[in-house]
Amino acid sequence: MKKSIFLLLFVLSFTITLMAQGYKVGDKAQDFELMNIDGKTVSMADYPDAKGFIVIFTCNHCPYSVAYEGRKIALAKKFESLGYPVIAINPNDSTIVPQDSFSNMVKRAAEKDFPYPYLLDADQTVFQQYGATRTPHVFLLNKESSDLIVRYIGAIDNNYENAKKASEHYVEAAIEALLQGQNPDPEFTKAIGCSIKIKKS
Amino acid sequence: MKILVSKLIKVSVFLLSFGAIAETQAQQVEVRILDFENFEPFLHKNNDTIYVINFWASWCVPCIKELPDFEKLNVKYADKNFKMILVSLDFKRTLDSKLIPFITEKNLKASVLLLHAPDANAWINKVNPSWSGAIPATLIYKNEFRLFHEGGYTYSELDKIVKPLIN
C-alpha cells in the first residue's frame, strides 16, 4: 500500500515536471489541429509554402494582449508574404474568463478584422505542450528540413504599454535574422502578462 | 531622476443638520509611480522586516481573488515586523480611470505602488529568475530568507510562510 502511494506520487511529480517544461529554443515543435473562428480547423500543415510561423498565445480579456493587438495585426501583414504567418491561439478556459469564450473570440476577430487565424485551445493541451505561461506569449517556429524548430520565445517587443516607445522589436528582428539564415539574438525574452486560466479539474 | 507622482483624491462631505456640523473627510488614495530603478531597493531591505511583495493588476482575475487574503494578513501583522507592498502593473495611463477607483472601491489598506516599467525583459529576472512574467506573483523575504511564487496564494498558505518569520 505504502509502496503504491509512493509510486503514484513519483509518477505524479514526474508528470507535473513534464507539463511544466514546454519548449526551449532549438526544440522541435508539434503541429496542432484547432478550431478557428470560422468554424474550420487549422493546422500548420495547411501552409505547405510557409517558412515558419509566428505562434502567439493570446486572448480577448487580457489588457496586455489587447495592447498588442495592433502589433499582432502589423506582424501578420508584414510577414505572411515573407513566409511567416501569424497563428493566434487562445489558451484560456472560458468558464473562468467568459470574455475568452469561442463566441467572444469570433466577435473580437470581426471587430478588429484579424488578418490571421484565431484558434481555441479548447482542451488546453497545446499551450501546455509549448510551455506558454502567459498572454501574450510568442513562439517563433522555423521550418528546417521538414521539422518546425523553435527559434525564439518571448515578447513581441520591449514596451507592452506603448508600441511607439518600444526600442527593441524582438519578433521582427528574429524573423529578419532567420530570413538571413542566422539565429535570432536574443532568442528568449520575458514579459509581464496575464496568467493562463486553467480549467479546474 | 526619481519619478514620483502623487495622486490625491480628496473627498470632503459636509453635512449640515439641526445646526450641527458633521464632517466626513476620509478618502485619500495615494499611488506612487516608480520605475524599476527606484522600485528595486524594496526587493533588498535588510532590516529584520518581513516583506510581502505582490505583483498584480486591477484587471487580473486571480489577483483580485487573492487580494482579500493579502489584506487579511496585512491586518493580522500590522503591528509586527511586517510590511506588505501591492505592486500594480496596471498601465500608467489608466491610473486615474481604473487603479485609483479600484483601490477606493475595495478599500485596500495595504500600500499600493504602480511599477511603470514596460521594458519588463530588463527587470523580471531581477525580481526572480524563475518568474516567467505572469501575474499574480509574490515575493516574500526577510533578511536572507527569500521565497518567490508565480501564481496565487490563499490566506492559510501565506500565513504558514509568514508566521514563523514574525519576531
Coordinates of C-alpha atoms in Angstrom, one line a residue:
Chain A
M1 CA 0.0 0.0 0.0
K2 CA 2.7 2.4 1.1
K3 CA 4.7 1.4 -1.9
S4 CA 1.9 2.1 -4.4
I5 CA 1.3 5.6 -2.9
F6 CA 5.0 6.3 -3.2
L7 CA 4.9 5.2 -6.8
L8 CA 1.8 7.2 -7.5
L9 CA 3.5 10.3 -6.1
F10 CA 6.6 9.7 -8.1
V11 CA 4.5 9.4 -11.3
L12 CA 2.5 12.5 -10.5
S13 CA 5.6 14.6 -9.8
F14 CA 7.2 13.3 -13.0
T15 CA 4.0 14.2 -15.0
I16 CA 3.9 17.7 -13.4
T17 CA 7.5 18.3 -14.2
L18 CA 7.0 17.2 -17.8
M19 CA 3.9 19.5 -18.1
A20 CA 5.8 22.5 -16.7
Q21 CA 8.7 22.2 -19.1
G22 CA 7.4 23.1 -22.5
Y23 CA 9.6 24.0 -25.4
K24 CA 13.0 25.6 -25.3
V25 CA 14.7 27.3 -28.2
G26 CA 16.1 24.6 -30.5
D27 CA 13.3 22.1 -29.8
K28 CA 11.1 20.6 -32.4
A29 CA 7.5 21.9 -32.3
Q30 CA 4.5 19.7 -32.8
D31 CA 1.7 20.7 -35.2
F32 CA -1.8 21.1 -33.8
E33 CA -5.3 21.0 -35.1
L34 CA -7.5 23.6 -33.5
M35 CA -10.8 25.3 -34.2
N36 CA -10.6 28.6 -35.9
I37 CA -13.2 31.4 -35.5
D38 CA -14.8 30.4 -38.9
G39 CA -15.6 27.0 -37.5
K40 CA -12.9 25.2 -39.5
T41 CA -9.8 23.6 -38.0
V42 CA -6.4 24.9 -38.7
S43 CA -3.0 23.1 -38.7
M44 CA 0.4 24.3 -39.6
A45 CA 0.4 21.5 -42.2
D46 CA -2.2 23.6 -44.1
Y47 CA 0.6 26.0 -45.0
P48 CA 3.0 24.0 -47.2
D49 CA 4.7 27.1 -48.5
A50 CA 5.4 28.7 -45.1
K51 CA 9.0 29.1 -44.0
G52 CA 7.8 29.2 -40.4
F53 CA 5.2 30.5 -38.1
I54 CA 4.6 33.2 -35.5
V55 CA 2.6 31.3 -33.0
I56 CA 1.1 33.7 -30.4
F57 CA -0.8 32.6 -27.3
T58 CA -3.2 35.5 -26.7
C59 CA -6.8 36.2 -25.7
N60 CA -9.6 38.7 -25.6
H61 CA -9.7 39.8 -22.0
C62 CA -6.1 40.5 -21.0
P63 CA -5.1 44.2 -21.4
Y64 CA -1.5 43.2 -22.2
S65 CA -2.8 41.1 -25.1
V66 CA -5.2 43.9 -26.2
A67 CA -2.4 46.4 -26.1
Y68 CA -0.6 44.2 -28.6
E69 CA -3.5 43.7 -31.0
G70 CA -2.4 46.4 -33.5
R71 CA 1.2 45.0 -33.4
K72 CA 0.0 41.4 -34.0
I73 CA -2.0 42.6 -37.0
A74 CA 1.1 44.5 -38.3
L75 CA 3.3 41.4 -37.9
A76 CA 0.8 39.3 -39.8
K77 CA 0.5 41.9 -42.6
K78 CA 4.3 42.3 -42.9
F79 CA 5.5 38.7 -42.5
E80 CA 2.8 36.5 -44.1
S81 CA 4.0 37.4 -47.6
L82 CA 7.6 36.7 -46.4
G83 CA 6.7 33.2 -45.4
Y84 CA 6.0 33.6 -41.6
P85 CA 2.2 33.8 -41.0
V86 CA 0.8 34.6 -37.6
I87 CA -1.3 32.0 -35.8
A88 CA -3.0 33.2 -32.7
I89 CA -4.2 30.7 -30.1
N90 CA -6.5 31.5 -27.1
P91 CA -5.5 29.1 -24.3
N92 CA -7.9 30.2 -21.6
D93 CA -10.8 28.4 -20.1
S94 CA -13.9 30.4 -20.6
T95 CA -15.6 29.1 -17.5
I96 CA -13.0 31.2 -15.6
V97 CA -13.0 34.1 -18.1
P98 CA -16.2 34.3 -20.1
Q99 CA -14.7 37.1 -22.2
D100 CA -12.5 34.5 -23.7
S101 CA -15.3 32.2 -24.9
F102 CA -15.4 31.0 -28.5
S103 CA -18.3 33.3 -29.4
N104 CA -16.5 36.3 -27.9
M105 CA -13.4 35.3 -29.9
V106 CA -15.5 35.4 -33.1
K107 CA -16.8 38.8 -32.1
R108 CA -13.5 40.3 -31.3
A109 CA -11.9 39.0 -34.5
A110 CA -14.7 40.6 -36.5
E111 CA -14.4 43.9 -34.7
K112 CA -10.7 44.2 -35.3
D113 CA -10.7 42.3 -38.6
F114 CA -7.8 40.0 -37.6
P115 CA -5.9 39.0 -40.7
Y116 CA -4.8 35.8 -39.0
P117 CA -6.4 32.7 -37.7
Y118 CA -7.6 32.9 -34.1
L119 CA -7.8 29.4 -32.7
L120 CA -9.2 28.0 -29.5
D121 CA -7.0 25.6 -27.5
A122 CA -10.2 24.0 -26.2
D123 CA -8.8 21.1 -24.2
Q124 CA -5.8 23.2 -23.1
T125 CA -3.2 20.8 -24.3
V126 CA -1.3 22.9 -26.9
F127 CA -0.3 25.7 -24.6
Q128 CA 1.0 23.1 -22.1
Q129 CA 2.9 21.3 -24.8
Y130 CA 4.5 24.6 -25.9
G131 CA 5.1 25.8 -22.4
A132 CA 3.2 29.1 -22.7
T133 CA 2.6 30.6 -19.3
R134 CA 1.0 34.0 -20.1
T135 CA -0.8 36.0 -22.7
P136 CA 0.7 37.3 -24.9
H137 CA 3.5 34.7 -25.4
V138 CA 5.2 34.2 -28.7
F139 CA 6.8 31.1 -30.1
L140 CA 8.6 31.7 -33.4
L141 CA 9.0 28.5 -35.4
N142 CA 11.3 28.0 -38.4
K143 CA 10.9 25.2 -41.0
E144 CA 14.2 23.3 -41.2
S145 CA 14.2 20.2 -43.4
S146 CA 10.7 19.0 -42.7
D147 CA 10.7 20.0 -39.0
L148 CA 9.4 23.1 -37.2
I149 CA 12.2 24.3 -34.9
V150 CA 11.5 26.8 -32.1
R151 CA 13.9 29.7 -32.8
Y152 CA 12.6 32.5 -30.5
I153 CA 10.4 32.5 -27.4
G154 CA 9.1 35.6 -25.6
A155 CA 7.7 39.1 -26.1
I156 CA 6.8 40.9 -29.3
D157 CA 8.8 44.0 -28.3
N158 CA 10.1 45.7 -25.2
N159 CA 7.2 48.0 -24.4
Y160 CA 3.8 46.5 -23.6
E161 CA 2.2 49.8 -22.8
N162 CA 3.2 51.9 -25.8
A163 CA 4.2 50.5 -29.2
K164 CA 5.8 53.8 -30.2
K165 CA 8.1 53.7 -27.3
A166 CA 9.4 50.2 -28.0
S167 CA 13.1 50.3 -28.8
E168 CA 13.6 46.5 -29.4
H169 CA 11.3 44.7 -31.8
Y170 CA 12.2 41.2 -30.8
V171 CA 9.9 39.2 -33.2
E172 CA 10.6 41.3 -36.2
A173 CA 14.4 41.2 -35.6
A174 CA 14.2 37.4 -35.1
I175 CA 12.4 36.8 -38.4
E176 CA 14.9 39.2 -40.2
A177 CA 17.7 37.1 -38.8
L178 CA 16.1 33.8 -39.9
L179 CA 15.5 35.2 -43.4
Q180 CA 19.2 35.9 -43.5
G181 CA 20.0 32.3 -42.4
Q182 CA 21.0 33.4 -38.9
N183 CA 19.7 32.5 -35.4
P184 CA 17.9 35.3 -33.5
D185 CA 19.6 37.2 -30.8
P186 CA 18.0 37.5 -28.3
E187 CA 16.4 34.1 -28.7
F188 CA 14.5 34.3 -25.4
T189 CA 12.8 37.3 -23.6
K190 CA 10.4 37.7 -20.8
A191 CA 7.4 40.0 -20.4
I192 CA 4.6 40.8 -18.0
G193 CA 1.4 39.0 -19.0
C194 CA -1.8 37.6 -17.8
S195 CA -1.6 34.1 -16.4
I196 CA -3.2 31.4 -18.4
K197 CA -6.6 30.4 -16.9
I198 CA -6.6 26.7 -16.5
K199 CA -9.8 24.7 -16.1
K200 CA -10.3 23.5 -12.6
S201 CA -10.3 19.7 -12.6
Chain B
M1 CA 15.8 61.2 -11.6
K2 CA 13.2 59.9 -9.2
I3 CA 9.9 59.5 -10.8
L4 CA 7.4 60.2 -8.1
V5 CA 3.9 61.3 -8.8
S6 CA 1.4 61.6 -6.1
K7 CA -2.3 61.5 -6.8
L8 CA -4.5 62.8 -4.3
I9 CA -8.2 62.3 -4.2
K10 CA -9.9 64.3 -1.5
V11 CA -13.5 63.9 -0.9
S12 CA -14.9 66.2 1.6
V13 CA -18.5 65.8 2.6
F14 CA -20.1 68.4 4.8
L15 CA -23.3 67.5 6.3
L16 CA -25.4 70.2 8.0
S17 CA -28.2 69.0 10.1
F18 CA -30.1 70.6 13.0
G19 CA -27.4 73.2 13.3
A20 CA -24.6 70.7 14.0
I21 CA -21.9 70.2 11.5
A22 CA -20.8 66.6 10.8
E23 CA -17.7 66.4 8.7
T24 CA -16.6 63.3 6.9
Q25 CA -13.2 63.6 5.3
A26 CA -11.8 60.3 4.6
Q27 CA -10.8 59.1 1.2
Q28 CA -7.2 59.8 0.3
V29 CA -5.7 57.5 -2.2
E30 CA -2.1 58.0 -2.9
V31 CA -0.3 55.9 -5.5
R32 CA 3.4 56.4 -6.1
I33 CA 4.6 55.6 -9.6
L34 CA 8.1 54.2 -9.7
D35 CA 10.3 53.0 -12.5
F36 CA 12.3 49.8 -11.8
E37 CA 15.4 51.5 -10.7
N38 CA 13.6 53.3 -7.9
F39 CA 11.5 50.2 -7.0
E40 CA 14.4 47.8 -6.8
P41 CA 15.5 48.8 -3.3
F42 CA 12.2 47.4 -2.0
L43 CA 13.4 43.9 -3.0
H44 CA 16.6 44.1 -0.9
K45 CA 15.8 45.6 2.5
N46 CA 17.8 44.0 5.2
N47 CA 16.1 45.3 8.3
D48 CA 14.6 42.3 10.0
T49 CA 11.2 43.1 8.5
I50 CA 9.2 40.5 6.5
Y51 CA 8.4 41.9 3.1
V52 CA 5.4 40.5 1.2
I53 CA 5.6 42.0 -2.3
N54 CA 2.7 41.1 -4.5
F55 CA 2.7 41.8 -8.3
W56 CA -0.8 42.3 -9.5
A57 CA -3.1 44.4 -11.7
S58 CA -6.7 45.7 -11.2
W59 CA -7.9 43.8 -14.2
C60 CA -6.3 40.5 -13.2
V61 CA -8.9 38.0 -12.1
P62 CA -6.8 35.7 -10.0
C63 CA -5.0 38.7 -8.4
I64 CA -8.3 40.2 -7.3
K65 CA -9.4 36.9 -6.0
E66 CA -6.4 36.7 -3.6
L67 CA -6.4 40.3 -2.5
P68 CA -8.8 39.9 0.4
D69 CA -6.4 37.2 1.8
F70 CA -3.4 39.6 1.5
E71 CA -5.4 42.3 3.2
K72 CA -6.4 40.0 6.0
L73 CA -2.7 39.0 6.5
N74 CA -1.7 42.7 6.5
V75 CA -4.2 43.5 9.2
K76 CA -3.1 40.5 11.3
Y77 CA 0.5 41.6 11.3
A78 CA 0.0 45.3 11.2
D79 CA 2.0 46.0 14.4
K80 CA 4.7 43.4 13.8
N81 CA 7.9 43.3 11.8
F82 CA 5.9 43.1 8.6
K83 CA 5.4 45.2 5.5
M84 CA 3.2 44.5 2.5
I85 CA 3.5 46.2 -0.8
L86 CA 1.0 45.6 -3.6
V87 CA 2.9 46.4 -6.8
S88 CA 0.4 47.2 -9.5
L89 CA 1.4 46.5 -13.1
D90 CA -1.6 48.5 -14.4
F91 CA -1.0 50.9 -17.3
K92 CA 0.1 54.3 -16.2
R93 CA -2.5 55.9 -18.4
T94 CA -5.3 54.2 -16.6
L95 CA -4.1 55.2 -13.1
D96 CA -7.0 57.6 -12.6
S97 CA -9.6 55.8 -14.5
K98 CA -9.0 52.3 -13.2
L99 CA -6.5 51.8 -10.5
I100 CA -7.4 54.5 -8.1
P101 CA -11.2 53.8 -8.3
F102 CA -10.4 50.1 -7.7
I103 CA -8.4 50.9 -4.6
T104 CA -11.1 53.2 -3.3
E105 CA -13.9 50.7 -4.1
K106 CA -12.1 47.7 -2.5
N107 CA -10.9 50.0 0.4
L108 CA -7.4 48.5 0.2
K109 CA -5.3 49.2 3.2
A110 CA -2.0 47.7 2.2
S111 CA 0.2 50.2 0.4
V112 CA 0.0 50.2 -3.3
L113 CA 2.5 51.4 -5.8
L114 CA 2.4 51.5 -9.6
L115 CA 5.5 50.0 -11.2
H116 CA 5.8 51.7 -14.5
A117 CA 8.5 49.7 -16.3
P118 CA 7.1 48.4 -19.6
D119 CA 10.6 47.1 -20.7
A120 CA 9.8 44.0 -18.5
N121 CA 12.5 41.8 -20.0
A122 CA 15.1 44.1 -18.4
W123 CA 13.9 43.5 -14.8
I124 CA 11.8 40.3 -14.4
N125 CA 14.9 38.2 -13.7
K126 CA 16.0 40.8 -11.0
V127 CA 12.8 40.0 -9.1
N128 CA 13.4 36.3 -9.5
P129 CA 14.9 34.3 -12.3
S130 CA 12.2 31.7 -12.1
W131 CA 9.4 34.2 -12.9
S132 CA 8.0 33.9 -16.4
G133 CA 6.3 37.3 -16.1
A134 CA 2.7 36.1 -15.5
I135 CA 0.7 37.7 -12.7
P136 CA -0.1 37.2 -9.9
A137 CA 3.3 36.6 -8.4
T138 CA 4.6 37.1 -4.9
L139 CA 8.0 37.6 -3.3
I140 CA 8.2 37.0 0.5
Y141 CA 11.5 37.8 2.1
K142 CA 13.2 38.7 5.4
N143 CA 16.9 39.2 5.6
E144 CA 18.4 36.1 3.9
F145 CA 15.1 34.2 3.7
R146 CA 13.6 34.5 0.2
L147 CA 10.6 32.8 -1.4
F148 CA 9.2 33.6 -4.8
H149 CA 5.9 32.1 -6.1
E150 CA 4.3 32.6 -9.6
G151 CA 0.6 32.1 -9.1
G152 CA -2.0 32.7 -6.4
Y153 CA -1.9 32.3 -2.6
T154 CA -4.6 31.6 -0.1
Y155 CA -4.6 33.1 3.4
S156 CA -3.5 29.9 5.1
E157 CA -0.7 29.4 2.6
L158 CA 0.5 32.9 3.2
D159 CA 0.2 32.7 7.0
K160 CA 2.1 29.4 7.1
I161 CA 5.1 31.1 5.4
V162 CA 4.9 34.4 7.3
K163 CA 4.1 33.3 10.9
P164 CA 7.4 31.6 11.6
L165 CA 9.2 34.8 10.5
I166 CA 7.4 37.1 12.9
N167 CA 9.6 38.2 15.8

